[in-house]
C-alpha positions as MATLAB code, in Angstrom:
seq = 'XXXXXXXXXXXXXXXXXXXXXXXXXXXXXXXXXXXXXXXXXXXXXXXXXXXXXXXXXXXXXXXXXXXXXXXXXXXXXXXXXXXXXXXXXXXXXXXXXXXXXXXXXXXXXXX';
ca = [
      70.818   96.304   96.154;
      73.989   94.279   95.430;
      75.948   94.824   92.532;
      76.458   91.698   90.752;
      73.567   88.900   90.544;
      75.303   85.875   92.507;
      72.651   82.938   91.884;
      75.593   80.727   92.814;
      76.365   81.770   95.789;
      73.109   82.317   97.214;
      72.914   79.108   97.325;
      75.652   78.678   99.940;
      73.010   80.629  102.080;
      70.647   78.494  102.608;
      72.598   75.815  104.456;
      72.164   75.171  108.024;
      75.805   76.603  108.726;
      76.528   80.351  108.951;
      77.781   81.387  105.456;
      80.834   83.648  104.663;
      78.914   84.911  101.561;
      75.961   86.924  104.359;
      78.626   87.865  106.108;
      80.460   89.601  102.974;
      76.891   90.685  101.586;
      76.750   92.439  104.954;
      79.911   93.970  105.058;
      79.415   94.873  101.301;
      75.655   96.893  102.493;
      77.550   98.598  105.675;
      80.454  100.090  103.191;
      77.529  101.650  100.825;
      76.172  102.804  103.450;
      78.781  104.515  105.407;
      76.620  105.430  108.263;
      79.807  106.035  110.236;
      81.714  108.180  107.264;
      85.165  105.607  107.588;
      87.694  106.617  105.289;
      88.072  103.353  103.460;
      91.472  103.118  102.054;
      90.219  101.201   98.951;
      87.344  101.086   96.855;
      83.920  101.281   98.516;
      82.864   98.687   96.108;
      85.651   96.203   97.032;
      83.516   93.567   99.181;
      80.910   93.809   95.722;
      83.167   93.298   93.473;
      84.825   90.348   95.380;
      81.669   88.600   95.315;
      81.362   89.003   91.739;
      84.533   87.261   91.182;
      83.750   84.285   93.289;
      80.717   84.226   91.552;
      82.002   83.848   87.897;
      84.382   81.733   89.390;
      81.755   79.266   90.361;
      80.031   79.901   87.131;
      83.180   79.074   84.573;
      84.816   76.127   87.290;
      88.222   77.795   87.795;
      89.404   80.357   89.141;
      89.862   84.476   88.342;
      93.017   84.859   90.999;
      96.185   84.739   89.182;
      99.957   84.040   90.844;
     101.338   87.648   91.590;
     104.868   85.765   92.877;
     106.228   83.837   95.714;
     107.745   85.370   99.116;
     110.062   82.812  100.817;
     111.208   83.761  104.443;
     115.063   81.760  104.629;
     115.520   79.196  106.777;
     111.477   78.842  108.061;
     109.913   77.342  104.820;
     106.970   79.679  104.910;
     106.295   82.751  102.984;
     103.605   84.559  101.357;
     102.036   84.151   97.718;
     100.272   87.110   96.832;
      97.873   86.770   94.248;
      95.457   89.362   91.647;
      92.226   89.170   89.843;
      92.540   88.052   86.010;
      89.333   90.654   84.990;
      89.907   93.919   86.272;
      87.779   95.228   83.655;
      84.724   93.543   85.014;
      85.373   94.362   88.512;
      87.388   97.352   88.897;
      86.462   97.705   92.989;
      89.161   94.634   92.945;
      91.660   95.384   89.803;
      94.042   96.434   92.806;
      93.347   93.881   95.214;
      95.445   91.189   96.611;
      95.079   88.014   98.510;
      97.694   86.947  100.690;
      98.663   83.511  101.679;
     100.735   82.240  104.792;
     102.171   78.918  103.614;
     103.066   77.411  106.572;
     105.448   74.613  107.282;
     104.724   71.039  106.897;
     104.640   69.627  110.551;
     107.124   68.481  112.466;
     109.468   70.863  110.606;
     111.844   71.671  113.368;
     111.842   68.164  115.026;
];
């Protein structure tokens, strides 16, 4: 049984395109599981709790991922913004998690 009621996002489900959300409901039923006994290096509950945030996020029209800083790599005009959740009290399976982003460069950078 899933954590966190997503009424939201079951909706994305129903589409005729394959949906990230059964794909991360799946993922999130294999790690409670654990048929295989992986040593997950962070919380079981991780894949859960990330679909509770996307799910208030839906619900409130903005999103819980705050700014964690800005990594530029000189000379390329790429780099990496990591990012962290805004209610770590709500969903602690993600207080320590982090997005990453690859911000590429515009095209036709080097020409």
């Amino acid at each position: 049984m899933a954590k966190h009621e997503t009424p939201l996002l079951d909706q994305l489900e129903s589409g005729p395109w394959p949906s990230f959300v059964s794909d991360l409901k799946q993922q999130a039923e294999v790690r409670a599981k654990n048929e295989e006994g992986v040593e997950f290096q962070i919380p079981t509950d991780c894949v859960d709790d990330l679909l509770g945030v996307l799910e208030l996020s839906y619900k409130h029209g903005r999103t819980h991922w705050k700014h964690g800083g800005i990594v530029g790599v000189f000379g390329y005009g790429g780099g990496v913004i990591g990012r962290y959740c805004d209610q770590p009290e709500m969903f602690k399976g993600v207080e320590h998690f982090h997005t990453m982003r690859v911000a590429q460069p515009a095209g036709k950078y080097y020409t």
